[in-house]
Short mmCIF file of C-alpha atoms in Angstrom, two decimals:
data_model
loop_
_atom_site.label_atom_id
_atom_site.label_comp_id
_atom_site.label_asym_id
_atom_site.label_seq_id
_atom_site.Cartn_x
_atom_site.Cartn_y
_atom_site.Cartn_z
CA MET A 1 17.14 -114.26 54.64
CA ARG A 2 20.47 -112.96 55.59
CA ALA A 3 21.38 -113.58 51.84
CA THR A 4 18.44 -111.34 50.74
CA LEU A 5 19.00 -108.40 53.42
CA SER A 6 22.41 -108.75 52.30
CA GLY A 7 21.44 -107.87 48.53
CA VAL A 8 19.04 -105.08 49.80
CA ALA A 9 22.14 -103.43 51.44
CA ALA A 10 24.53 -103.93 48.60
CA PHE A 11 21.63 -102.53 46.42
CA GLY A 12 21.06 -99.46 48.66
CA ARG A 13 25.07 -98.76 48.66
CA PHE A 14 24.34 -98.76 44.63
CA VAL A 15 21.79 -96.28 44.35
CA ASP A 16 23.65 -93.83 47.02
CA GLY A 17 26.77 -94.19 44.88
CA GLN A 18 24.72 -93.66 41.71
CA ARG A 19 23.16 -90.55 43.27
CA ARG A 20 26.26 -89.12 43.98
CA ARG A 21 27.97 -89.91 40.34
CA ALA A 22 24.60 -88.02 39.39
CA ALA A 23 25.15 -85.11 41.59
CA SER A 24 28.85 -84.70 40.81
CA ALA A 25 28.20 -84.93 36.97
CA THR A 26 25.15 -82.61 37.02
CA ASP A 27 27.50 -79.84 39.06
CA SER A 28 30.24 -80.47 36.16
CA ALA A 29 27.62 -79.91 33.58
CA VAL A 30 26.33 -77.11 34.85
CA LYS A 31 29.79 -75.41 35.26
CA GLU A 32 30.89 -76.47 31.84
CA THR A 33 27.65 -75.21 30.36
CA ALA A 34 27.94 -71.67 32.32
CA ARG A 35 31.34 -71.56 30.71
CA ALA A 36 30.26 -72.23 27.21
CA VAL A 37 27.62 -69.32 27.56
CA GLN A 38 30.01 -67.06 29.12
CA ALA A 39 32.51 -67.45 26.12
CA ALA A 40 29.37 -66.97 23.95
CA VAL A 41 28.29 -63.79 25.54
CA ARG A 42 31.64 -62.42 25.55
CA ALA A 43 32.06 -63.01 21.68
CA ASP A 44 28.82 -61.20 21.33
CA VAL A 45 30.16 -58.27 23.50
CA GLY A 46 33.45 -58.20 21.19
CA ARG A 47 31.11 -57.59 18.13
CA VAL A 48 28.75 -55.11 19.76
CA PHE A 49 31.10 -52.87 21.06
CA ALA A 50 33.38 -51.67 18.14
CA ARG A 51 35.95 -49.91 20.65
CA GLY A 52 37.53 -51.63 23.07
CA GLY A 53 35.19 -54.85 22.61
CA LYS A 54 37.86 -57.12 23.76
CA ARG A 55 38.50 -55.21 26.91
CA LEU A 56 34.86 -55.11 27.79
CA ALA A 57 34.11 -58.89 27.51
CA GLY A 58 36.60 -59.41 30.15
CA ALA A 59 33.80 -57.70 31.83
CA VAL A 60 31.48 -60.38 31.48
CA ARG A 61 32.03 -62.52 34.79
CA LEU A 62 31.14 -66.02 36.13
CA LYS A 63 30.34 -67.26 39.83
CA ASP A 64 29.70 -71.01 40.63
CA TYR A 65 27.50 -71.42 43.64
CA PRO A 66 25.34 -74.05 45.40
CA ASP A 67 21.74 -73.21 45.05
CA ARG A 68 20.04 -74.33 48.13
CA GLY A 69 17.20 -76.84 47.55
CA ARG A 70 17.92 -76.86 43.85
CA GLY A 71 21.41 -77.62 43.44
CA PRO A 72 24.70 -76.08 41.65
CA ALA A 73 23.94 -72.68 39.98
CA SER A 74 26.16 -70.60 38.03
CA LEU A 75 26.12 -66.67 37.84
CA ILE A 76 26.56 -64.81 34.62
CA TYR A 77 26.76 -61.22 34.94
CA SER A 78 28.88 -57.62 34.15
CA LYS A 79 30.71 -55.32 35.76
CA PHE A 80 30.82 -52.82 33.27
CA GLY A 81 28.13 -50.29 34.67
CA ARG A 82 27.23 -47.75 37.26
CA ARG A 83 25.55 -47.55 40.46
CA ASN A 84 22.99 -45.06 41.33
CA ALA A 85 19.60 -44.62 43.71
CA GLY A 86 17.58 -46.99 41.18
CA GLY A 87 19.98 -50.12 41.49
CA TYR A 88 22.56 -51.28 39.19
CA LYS A 89 22.62 -49.61 35.30
CA ASP A 90 24.37 -52.50 32.99
CA PHE A 91 25.82 -51.00 29.89
CA ILE A 92 26.64 -54.27 28.22
CA ALA A 93 23.05 -55.78 28.66
CA ALA A 94 21.58 -52.55 27.08
CA ARG A 95 23.81 -52.83 24.20
CA LEU A 96 23.00 -56.72 23.88
CA PHE A 97 19.73 -57.14 24.93
CA GLY A 98 18.55 -53.79 23.43
CA ALA A 99 17.32 -50.76 25.54
CA ASP A 100 14.98 -47.61 25.39
CA ILE A 101 16.68 -45.04 27.31
CA ARG A 102 14.31 -41.76 27.90
CA PRO A 103 14.61 -39.10 30.42
CA LYS A 104 13.34 -39.85 33.82
CA SER A 105 12.49 -36.01 34.23
CA GLY A 106 12.16 -33.11 31.23
CA GLU A 107 11.77 -33.67 27.84
CA TRP A 108 15.62 -34.23 27.01
CA LEU A 109 18.62 -36.19 27.81
CA ALA A 110 22.13 -34.48 27.42
CA ILE A 111 24.97 -36.06 26.00
CA PRO A 112 28.39 -34.44 26.02
CA PHE A 113 29.99 -33.39 23.10
CA ALA A 114 33.69 -33.42 22.44
CA PRO A 115 34.87 -30.93 19.91
CA ARG A 116 36.28 -32.12 17.01
CA GLY A 117 40.16 -32.44 16.98
CA MET A 118 40.15 -33.07 21.35
CA THR A 119 41.08 -36.11 22.57
CA SER A 120 38.02 -38.54 23.34
CA GLY A 121 37.45 -40.72 26.46
CA ARG A 122 35.95 -40.79 29.92
CA ARG A 123 38.08 -38.00 31.24
CA GLN A 124 37.57 -35.73 28.29
CA THR A 125 33.78 -36.90 28.62
CA ALA A 126 33.52 -35.90 32.40
CA THR A 127 35.57 -32.58 31.96
CA THR A 128 32.83 -31.34 29.14
CA ARG A 129 29.97 -32.52 31.17
CA LYS A 130 31.48 -30.42 34.26
CA ARG A 131 32.16 -27.29 32.58
CA GLY A 132 28.69 -27.50 30.24
CA ALA A 133 27.21 -28.11 33.56
CA ALA A 134 28.41 -24.85 34.98
CA LEU A 135 27.76 -22.95 31.96
CA ALA A 136 24.36 -24.10 31.92
CA ALA A 137 23.46 -23.13 35.50
CA GLU A 138 25.19 -19.50 34.92
CA GLY A 139 22.48 -19.32 31.60
CA ARG A 140 25.51 -19.22 28.91
CA LEU A 141 24.34 -22.00 26.85
CA ASP A 142 22.17 -20.90 23.81
CA PHE A 143 19.32 -24.02 22.84
CA VAL A 144 20.12 -24.53 18.78
CA PRO A 145 16.90 -26.80 17.67
CA ILE A 146 18.23 -28.86 15.13
CA LYS A 147 16.58 -31.96 12.66
CA GLY A 148 13.11 -30.26 13.13
CA GLY A 149 13.31 -29.83 16.81
CA ARG A 150 13.59 -33.59 17.30
CA MET A 151 17.39 -32.90 18.33
CA ALA A 152 18.87 -29.71 19.91
CA LEU A 153 22.27 -28.54 20.91
CA LEU A 154 23.52 -26.42 23.70
CA VAL A 155 26.39 -23.90 22.10
CA HIS A 156 28.48 -21.82 24.37
CA ARG A 157 28.93 -18.48 22.09
CA ARG A 158 31.42 -15.81 22.20
CA LYS A 159 32.73 -13.37 19.72
CA SER A 160 35.60 -15.43 18.50
CA TYR A 161 34.44 -18.75 18.76
CA GLU A 162 30.94 -21.45 19.29
CA ARG A 163 31.43 -24.72 21.44
CA ILE A 164 29.04 -27.10 21.78
CA TYR A 165 28.65 -28.81 24.83
CA PHE A 166 25.67 -31.33 24.70
CA LEU A 167 23.84 -32.67 22.35
CA LEU A 168 19.94 -32.94 23.11
CA VAL A 169 17.79 -35.93 22.21
CA LYS A 170 14.55 -37.09 23.42
CA ARG A 171 15.69 -40.88 23.48
CA ILE A 172 18.14 -43.37 23.02
CA ARG A 173 17.25 -46.54 21.27
CA PHE A 174 19.42 -49.58 21.64
CA PRO A 175 18.26 -52.29 19.07
CA GLY A 176 19.99 -55.34 20.77
CA ILE A 177 21.36 -58.35 19.17
CA THR A 178 20.05 -61.23 21.09
CA SER A 179 18.03 -62.12 24.36
CA PRO A 180 18.53 -63.57 27.38
CA ALA A 181 16.00 -66.33 26.49
CA ALA A 182 18.47 -67.16 23.61
CA TYR A 183 21.35 -67.51 25.45
CA LEU A 184 19.13 -69.90 28.23
CA ALA A 185 18.12 -71.78 25.23
CA ARG A 186 21.60 -72.63 24.48
CA ALA A 187 22.30 -73.59 27.66
CA LEU A 188 19.38 -76.07 28.15
CA ALA A 189 20.44 -77.45 24.72
CA ARG A 190 23.99 -78.18 25.86
CA MET A 191 23.37 -79.28 29.27
CA PRO A 192 22.52 -83.05 28.14
CA GLU A 193 25.50 -83.80 26.51
CA ALA A 194 27.48 -82.01 29.28
CA PHE A 195 26.02 -84.01 31.53
CA ALA A 196 26.75 -87.65 29.50
CA ARG A 197 30.51 -86.55 29.11
CA ALA A 198 30.70 -85.86 33.05
CA TRP A 199 29.08 -89.24 33.76
CA GLY A 200 31.18 -91.02 31.29
CA ARG A 201 34.52 -89.57 32.61
CA MET A 202 33.50 -91.00 36.19
CA ALA A 203 32.42 -94.47 34.62
CA PHE A 204 35.91 -94.42 32.96
CA SER A 205 37.72 -93.43 36.05
CA GLY A 206 35.53 -95.76 38.35
CA ARG A 207 34.57 -93.14 40.32
#
């Protein structure tokens, strides 16, 4: 009886050890897989954004955390966006997964128009938007339909020159190059190999 009980206790310790090893291997596999998917997302961002793609790729972040009751988890998210009353607008997701942007109210979306020869960029766009909004409020911008009325320009006209402040469109559609499901499928396909590697490392090290 003593020998039998001793064997049961040893088996219990073995099972506990294997359970701890499996938990550790799972944690390692989730982290390895998440980093691989993050690298794939960053590579896609570099392809989609012709200007500043390498810098924007760095905005794709990763956070590892324990999901209570479900085990280790990793969150891949973007820091390139803007907060507003409706939540967080992720600019990267719109280009990767596609988006159909329409005006919330009214008929047109207004895109600030940088004049030829002037430096483009966030500061110039903000200046154009601010100045154009002030002229529009004063009723000093003319509405000029183009493309058969599918688009339009808001133009400030003076005797010596004309300046376009806004391009008006009814929608902006980004087709997207992939989907969240594609990244998830890539992660699920990689997980078994990542788990096996982690398990093998622990077995080799005697953990």
